[in-house]
PDB file of C-alpha atoms in Angstrom:
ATOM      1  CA  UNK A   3      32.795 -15.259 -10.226  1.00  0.00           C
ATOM      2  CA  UNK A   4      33.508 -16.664  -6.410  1.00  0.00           C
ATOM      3  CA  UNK A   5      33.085 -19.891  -4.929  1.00  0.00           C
ATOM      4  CA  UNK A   6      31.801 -17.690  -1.777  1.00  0.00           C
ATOM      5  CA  UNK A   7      31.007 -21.177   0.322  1.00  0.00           C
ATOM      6  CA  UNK A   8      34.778 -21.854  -0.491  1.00  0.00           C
ATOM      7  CA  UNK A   9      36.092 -18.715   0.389  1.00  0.00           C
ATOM      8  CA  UNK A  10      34.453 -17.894   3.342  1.00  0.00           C
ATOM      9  CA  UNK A  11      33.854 -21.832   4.901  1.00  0.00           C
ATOM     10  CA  UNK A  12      34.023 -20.681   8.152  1.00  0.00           C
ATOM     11  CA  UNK A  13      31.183 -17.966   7.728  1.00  0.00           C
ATOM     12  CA  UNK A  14      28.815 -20.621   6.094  1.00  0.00           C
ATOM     13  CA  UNK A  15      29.763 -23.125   8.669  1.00  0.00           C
ATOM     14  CA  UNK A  16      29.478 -21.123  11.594  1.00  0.00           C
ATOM     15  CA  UNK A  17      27.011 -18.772  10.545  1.00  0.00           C
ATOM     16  CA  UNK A  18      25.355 -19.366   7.970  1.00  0.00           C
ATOM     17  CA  UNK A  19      26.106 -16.722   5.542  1.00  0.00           C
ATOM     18  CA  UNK A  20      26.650 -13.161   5.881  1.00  0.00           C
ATOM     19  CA  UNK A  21      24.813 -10.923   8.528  1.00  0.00           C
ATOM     20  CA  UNK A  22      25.433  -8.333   6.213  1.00  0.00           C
ATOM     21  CA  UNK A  23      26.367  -7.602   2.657  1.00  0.00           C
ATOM     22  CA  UNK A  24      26.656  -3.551   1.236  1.00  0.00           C
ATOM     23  CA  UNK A  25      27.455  -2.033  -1.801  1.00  0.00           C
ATOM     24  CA  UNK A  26      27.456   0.124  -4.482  1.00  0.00           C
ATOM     25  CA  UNK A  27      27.909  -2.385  -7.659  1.00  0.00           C
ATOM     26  CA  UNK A  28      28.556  -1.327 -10.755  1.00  0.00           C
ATOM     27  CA  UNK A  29      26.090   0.118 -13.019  1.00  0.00           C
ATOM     28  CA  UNK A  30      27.253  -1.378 -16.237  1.00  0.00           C
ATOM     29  CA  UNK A  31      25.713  -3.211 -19.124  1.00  0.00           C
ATOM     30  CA  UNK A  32      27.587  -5.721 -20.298  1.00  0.00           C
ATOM     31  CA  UNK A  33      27.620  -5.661 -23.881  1.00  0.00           C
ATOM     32  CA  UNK A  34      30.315  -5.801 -27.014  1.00  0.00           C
ATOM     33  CA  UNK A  35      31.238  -2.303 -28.290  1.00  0.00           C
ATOM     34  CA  UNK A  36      33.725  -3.021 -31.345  1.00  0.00           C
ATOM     35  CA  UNK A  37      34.839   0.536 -30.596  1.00  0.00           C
ATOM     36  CA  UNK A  38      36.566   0.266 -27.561  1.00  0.00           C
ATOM     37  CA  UNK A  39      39.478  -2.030 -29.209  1.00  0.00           C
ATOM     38  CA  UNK A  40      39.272  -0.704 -32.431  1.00  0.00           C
ATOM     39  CA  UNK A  41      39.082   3.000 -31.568  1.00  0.00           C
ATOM     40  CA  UNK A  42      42.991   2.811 -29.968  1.00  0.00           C
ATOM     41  CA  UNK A  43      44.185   2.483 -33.208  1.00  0.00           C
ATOM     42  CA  UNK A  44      41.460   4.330 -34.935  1.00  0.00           C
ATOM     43  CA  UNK A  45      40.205   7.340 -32.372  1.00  0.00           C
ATOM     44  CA  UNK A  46      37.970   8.020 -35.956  1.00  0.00           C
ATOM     45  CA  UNK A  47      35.973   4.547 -35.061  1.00  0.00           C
ATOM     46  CA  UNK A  48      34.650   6.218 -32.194  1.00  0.00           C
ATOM     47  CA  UNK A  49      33.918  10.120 -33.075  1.00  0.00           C
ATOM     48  CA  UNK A  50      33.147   9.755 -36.694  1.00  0.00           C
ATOM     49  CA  UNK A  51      29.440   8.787 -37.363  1.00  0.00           C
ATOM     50  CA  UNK A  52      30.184   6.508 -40.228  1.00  0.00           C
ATOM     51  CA  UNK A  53      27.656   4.623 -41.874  1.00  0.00           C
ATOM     52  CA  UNK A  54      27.484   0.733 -41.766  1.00  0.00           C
ATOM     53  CA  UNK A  55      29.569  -0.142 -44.964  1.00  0.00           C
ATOM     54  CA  UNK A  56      32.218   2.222 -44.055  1.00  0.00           C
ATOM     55  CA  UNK A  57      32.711   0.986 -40.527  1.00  0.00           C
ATOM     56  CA  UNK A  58      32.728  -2.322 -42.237  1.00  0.00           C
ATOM     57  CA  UNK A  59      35.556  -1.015 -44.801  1.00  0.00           C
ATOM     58  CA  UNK A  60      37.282   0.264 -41.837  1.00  0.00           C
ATOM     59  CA  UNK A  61      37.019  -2.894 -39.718  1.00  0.00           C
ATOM     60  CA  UNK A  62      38.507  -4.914 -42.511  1.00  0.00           C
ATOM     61  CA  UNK A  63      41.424  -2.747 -43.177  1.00  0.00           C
ATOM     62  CA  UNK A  64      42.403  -2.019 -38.960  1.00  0.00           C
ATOM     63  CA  UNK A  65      41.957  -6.241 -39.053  1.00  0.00           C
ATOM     64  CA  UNK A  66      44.678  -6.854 -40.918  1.00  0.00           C
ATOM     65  CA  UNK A  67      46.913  -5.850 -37.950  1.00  0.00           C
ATOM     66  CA  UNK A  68      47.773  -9.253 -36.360  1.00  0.00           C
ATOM     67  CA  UNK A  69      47.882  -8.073 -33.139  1.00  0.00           C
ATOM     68  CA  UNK A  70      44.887  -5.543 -33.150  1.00  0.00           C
ATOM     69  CA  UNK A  71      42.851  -8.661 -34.299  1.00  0.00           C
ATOM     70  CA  UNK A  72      44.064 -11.140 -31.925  1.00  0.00           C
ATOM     71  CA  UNK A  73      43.359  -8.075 -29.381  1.00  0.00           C
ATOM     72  CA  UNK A  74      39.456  -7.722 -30.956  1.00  0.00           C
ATOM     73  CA  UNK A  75      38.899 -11.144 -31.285  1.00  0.00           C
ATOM     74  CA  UNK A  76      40.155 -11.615 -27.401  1.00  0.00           C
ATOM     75  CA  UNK A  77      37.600  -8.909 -26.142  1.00  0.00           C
ATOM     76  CA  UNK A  78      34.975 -10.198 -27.948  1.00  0.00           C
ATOM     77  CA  UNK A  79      34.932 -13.537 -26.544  1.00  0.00           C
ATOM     78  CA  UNK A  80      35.261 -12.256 -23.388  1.00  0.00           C
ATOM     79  CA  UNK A  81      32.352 -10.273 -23.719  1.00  0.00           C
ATOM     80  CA  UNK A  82      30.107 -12.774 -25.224  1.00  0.00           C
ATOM     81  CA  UNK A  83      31.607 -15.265 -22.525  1.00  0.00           C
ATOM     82  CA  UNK A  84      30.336 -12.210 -19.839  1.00  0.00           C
ATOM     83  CA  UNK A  85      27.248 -11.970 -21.518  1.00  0.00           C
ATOM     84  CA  UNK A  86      26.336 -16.040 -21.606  1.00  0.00           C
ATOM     85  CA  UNK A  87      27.651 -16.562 -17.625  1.00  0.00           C
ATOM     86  CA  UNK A  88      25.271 -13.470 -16.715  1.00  0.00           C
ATOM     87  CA  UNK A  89      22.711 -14.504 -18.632  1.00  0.00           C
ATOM     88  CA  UNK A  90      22.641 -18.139 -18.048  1.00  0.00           C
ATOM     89  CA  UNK A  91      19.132 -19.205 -15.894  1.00  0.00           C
ATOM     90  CA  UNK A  92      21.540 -21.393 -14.308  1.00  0.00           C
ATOM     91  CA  UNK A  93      23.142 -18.815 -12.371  1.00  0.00           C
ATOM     92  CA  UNK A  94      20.411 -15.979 -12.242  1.00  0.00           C
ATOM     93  CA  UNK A  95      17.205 -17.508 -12.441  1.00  0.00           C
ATOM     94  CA  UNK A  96      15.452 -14.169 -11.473  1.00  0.00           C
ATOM     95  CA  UNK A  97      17.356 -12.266 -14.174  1.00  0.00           C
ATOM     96  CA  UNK A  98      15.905 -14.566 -16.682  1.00  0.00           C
ATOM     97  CA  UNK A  99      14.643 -12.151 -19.421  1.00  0.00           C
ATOM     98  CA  UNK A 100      16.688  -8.975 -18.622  1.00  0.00           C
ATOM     99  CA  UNK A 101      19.080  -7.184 -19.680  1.00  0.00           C
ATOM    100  CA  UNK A 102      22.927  -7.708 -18.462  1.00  0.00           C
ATOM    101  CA  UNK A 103      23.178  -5.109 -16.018  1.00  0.00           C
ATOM    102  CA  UNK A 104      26.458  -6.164 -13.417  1.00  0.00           C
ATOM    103  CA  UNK A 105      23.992  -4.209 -10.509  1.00  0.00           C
ATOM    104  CA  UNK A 106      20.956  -6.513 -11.406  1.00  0.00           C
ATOM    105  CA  UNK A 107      23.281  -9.721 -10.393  1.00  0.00           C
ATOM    106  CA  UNK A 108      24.734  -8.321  -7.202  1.00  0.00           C
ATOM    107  CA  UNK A 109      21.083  -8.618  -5.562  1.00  0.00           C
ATOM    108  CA  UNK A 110      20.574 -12.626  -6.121  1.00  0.00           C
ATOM    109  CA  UNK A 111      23.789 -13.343  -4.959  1.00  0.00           C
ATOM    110  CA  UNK A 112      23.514 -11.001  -1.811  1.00  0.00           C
ATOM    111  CA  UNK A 113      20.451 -13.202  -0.803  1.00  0.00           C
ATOM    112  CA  UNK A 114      22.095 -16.227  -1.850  1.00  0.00           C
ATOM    113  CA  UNK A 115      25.288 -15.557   0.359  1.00  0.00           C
ATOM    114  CA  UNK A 116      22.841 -13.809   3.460  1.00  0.00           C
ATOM    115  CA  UNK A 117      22.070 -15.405   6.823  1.00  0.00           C
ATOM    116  CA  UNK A 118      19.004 -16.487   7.163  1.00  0.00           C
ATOM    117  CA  UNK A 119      18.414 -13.520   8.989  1.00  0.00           C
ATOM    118  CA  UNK A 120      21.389 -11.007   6.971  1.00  0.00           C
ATOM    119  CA  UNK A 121      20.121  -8.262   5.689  1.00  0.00           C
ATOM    120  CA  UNK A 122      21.797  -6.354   2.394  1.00  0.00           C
ATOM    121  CA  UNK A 123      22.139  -2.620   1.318  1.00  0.00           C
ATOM    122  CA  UNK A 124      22.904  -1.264  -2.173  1.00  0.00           C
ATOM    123  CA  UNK A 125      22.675   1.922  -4.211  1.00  0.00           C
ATOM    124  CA  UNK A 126      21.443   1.241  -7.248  1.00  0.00           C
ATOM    125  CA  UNK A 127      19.592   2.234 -10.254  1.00  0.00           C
ATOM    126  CA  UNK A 128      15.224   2.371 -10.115  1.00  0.00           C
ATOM    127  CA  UNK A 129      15.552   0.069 -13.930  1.00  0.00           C
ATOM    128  CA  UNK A 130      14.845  -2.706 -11.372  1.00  0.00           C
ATOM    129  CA  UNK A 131      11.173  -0.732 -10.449  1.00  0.00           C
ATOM    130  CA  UNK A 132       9.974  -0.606 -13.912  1.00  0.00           C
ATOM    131  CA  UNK A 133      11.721  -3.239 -16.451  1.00  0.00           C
ATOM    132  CA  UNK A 134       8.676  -4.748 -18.371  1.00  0.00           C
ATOM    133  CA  UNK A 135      10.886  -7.880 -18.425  1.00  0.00           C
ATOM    134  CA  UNK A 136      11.572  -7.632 -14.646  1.00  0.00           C
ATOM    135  CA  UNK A 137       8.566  -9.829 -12.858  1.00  0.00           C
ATOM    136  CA  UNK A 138      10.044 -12.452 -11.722  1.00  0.00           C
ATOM    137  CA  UNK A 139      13.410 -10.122 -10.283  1.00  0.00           C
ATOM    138  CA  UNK A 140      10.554  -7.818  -8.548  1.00  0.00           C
ATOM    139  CA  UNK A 141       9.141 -10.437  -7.464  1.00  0.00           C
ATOM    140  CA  UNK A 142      12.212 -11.157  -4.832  1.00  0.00           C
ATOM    141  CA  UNK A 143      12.964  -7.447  -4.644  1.00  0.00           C
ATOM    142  CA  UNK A 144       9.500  -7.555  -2.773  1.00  0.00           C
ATOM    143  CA  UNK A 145       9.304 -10.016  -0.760  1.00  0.00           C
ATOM    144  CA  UNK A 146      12.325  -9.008   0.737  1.00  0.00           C
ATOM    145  CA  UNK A 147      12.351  -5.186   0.619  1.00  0.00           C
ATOM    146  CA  UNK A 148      12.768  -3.465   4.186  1.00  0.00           C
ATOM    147  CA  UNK A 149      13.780   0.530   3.030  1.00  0.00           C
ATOM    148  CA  UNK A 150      13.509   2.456  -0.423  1.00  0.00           C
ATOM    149  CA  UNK A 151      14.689   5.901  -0.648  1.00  0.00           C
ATOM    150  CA  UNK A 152      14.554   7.155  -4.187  1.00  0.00           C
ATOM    151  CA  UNK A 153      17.266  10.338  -4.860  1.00  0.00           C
ATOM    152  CA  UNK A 154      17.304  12.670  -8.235  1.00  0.00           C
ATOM    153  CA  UNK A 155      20.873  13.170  -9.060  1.00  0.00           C
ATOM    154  CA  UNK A 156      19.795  16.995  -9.026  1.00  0.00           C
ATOM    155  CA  UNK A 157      23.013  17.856  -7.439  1.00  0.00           C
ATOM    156  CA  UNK A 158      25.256  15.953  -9.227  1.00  0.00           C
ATOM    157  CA  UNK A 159      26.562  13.716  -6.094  1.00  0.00           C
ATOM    158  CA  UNK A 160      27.216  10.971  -8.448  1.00  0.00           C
ATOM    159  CA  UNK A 161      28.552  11.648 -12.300  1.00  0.00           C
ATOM    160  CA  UNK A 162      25.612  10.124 -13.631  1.00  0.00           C
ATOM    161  CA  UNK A 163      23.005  12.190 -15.830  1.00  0.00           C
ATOM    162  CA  UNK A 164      21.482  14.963 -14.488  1.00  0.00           C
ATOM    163  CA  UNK A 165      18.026  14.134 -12.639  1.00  0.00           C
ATOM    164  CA  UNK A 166      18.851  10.643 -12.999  1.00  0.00           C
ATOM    165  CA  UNK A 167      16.963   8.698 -10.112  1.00  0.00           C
ATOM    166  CA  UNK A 168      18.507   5.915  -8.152  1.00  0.00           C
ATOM    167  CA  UNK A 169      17.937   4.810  -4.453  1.00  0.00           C
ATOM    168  CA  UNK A 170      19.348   3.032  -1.391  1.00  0.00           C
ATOM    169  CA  UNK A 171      17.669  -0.316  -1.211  1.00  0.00           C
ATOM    170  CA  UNK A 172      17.821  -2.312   1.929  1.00  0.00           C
ATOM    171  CA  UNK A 173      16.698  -5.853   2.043  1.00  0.00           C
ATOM    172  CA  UNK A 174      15.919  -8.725   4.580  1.00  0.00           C
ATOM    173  CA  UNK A 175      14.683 -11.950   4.759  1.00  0.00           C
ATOM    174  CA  UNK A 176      12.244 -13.364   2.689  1.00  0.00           C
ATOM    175  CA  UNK A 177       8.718 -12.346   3.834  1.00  0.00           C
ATOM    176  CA  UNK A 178       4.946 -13.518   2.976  1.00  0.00           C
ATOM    177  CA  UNK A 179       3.288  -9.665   3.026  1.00  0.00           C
ATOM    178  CA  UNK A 180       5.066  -7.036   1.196  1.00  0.00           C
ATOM    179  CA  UNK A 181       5.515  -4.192   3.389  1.00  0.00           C
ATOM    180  CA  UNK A 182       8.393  -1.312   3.292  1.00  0.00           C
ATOM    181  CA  UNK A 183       9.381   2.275   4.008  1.00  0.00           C
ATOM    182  CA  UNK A 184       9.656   4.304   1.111  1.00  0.00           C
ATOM    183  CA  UNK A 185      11.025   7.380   0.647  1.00  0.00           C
ATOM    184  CA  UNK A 186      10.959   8.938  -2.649  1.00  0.00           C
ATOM    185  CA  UNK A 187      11.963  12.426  -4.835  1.00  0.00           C
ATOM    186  CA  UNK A 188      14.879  12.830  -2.195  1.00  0.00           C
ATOM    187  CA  UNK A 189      17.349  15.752  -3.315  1.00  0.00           C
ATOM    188  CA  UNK A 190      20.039  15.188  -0.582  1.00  0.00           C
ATOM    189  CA  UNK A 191      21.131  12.641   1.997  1.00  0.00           C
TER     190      UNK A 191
END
């Protein structure tokens, strides 16, 4: 979270906004995986595929660690705290109805933060192209869309599953008529 009109006065003031925001955010879901506090003090919580009473078992007994459960309790309501900011129509009214995704926030707030006539670049994930959930998000995508050029990780440039598709988006202003370049099925830059 960033009070961008606070940090950057001088660019709003003056400008505006930004004339042009890039980046590659992360492609992370932001969800609450018990494991990754309780598997450094029990690697077994992660690799073992134990049913839902024995993880329970297990829970209880690695709980009675004060620290460890001041430590799971911490990371839990940071995660839910994540989860409620991210999720809040409040603060991403075109990510109402999908699924925490940091990437999926970056765009709103690159438009939000753009000069009126900024323009924004990211590499992303396609999830945004075919979400069942994602109208109202395509919606702006669209209507602001300049350049789409779909890759297949066939060559492993990013560590990312194999013939995993993502693209370089590159956005504008907000226009009446959808109209872009697209690219797609790319191997190589």
């Amino acid at each position: 979270f960033l009070h961008w009109e606070a940090e950057f006065a001088d660019i709003f003031a003056f400008r505006g906004g930004f004339d042009l925001v890039l980046g590659n955010p992360p492609w992370i879901k932001v969800e609450w995986t018990e494991g990754d506090v309780l598997g450094d003090s029990s690697p077994l919580f992660v690799f073992r595929n134990y049913s839902a009473t024995q993880m329970a078992r297990l829970r209880e007994e690695l709980l009675q660690d004060e620290s460890l459960r001041k430590r799971y309790f911490g990371a839990y309501e940071e995660a839910a705290g994540q989860q409620n900011f991210l999720n809040a129509q409040c603060n991403y009214p075109e990510l109402v109805g999908l699924k925490s995704n940091l990437y999926k926030c970056f765009l709103p707030v690159a438009w939000r933060i753009g000069s009126e006539r900024g323009f924004s670049a990211f590499l992303h994930p396609e999830g945004i192209y075919d979400d069942p959930n994602g109208g109202a998000l395509r919606g702006e995508i669209y209507s602001r869309l300049l350049y789409h050029l779909q890759f297949q990780n066939a060559f492993m440039l990013f560590p990312i599953a194999h013939r995993s598709r993502f693209s370089i988006n590159i956005y504008g202003f907000r226009k009446e008529n959808v109209s872009f370049f697209h690219l797609a099925n790319l191997y190589e830059a």
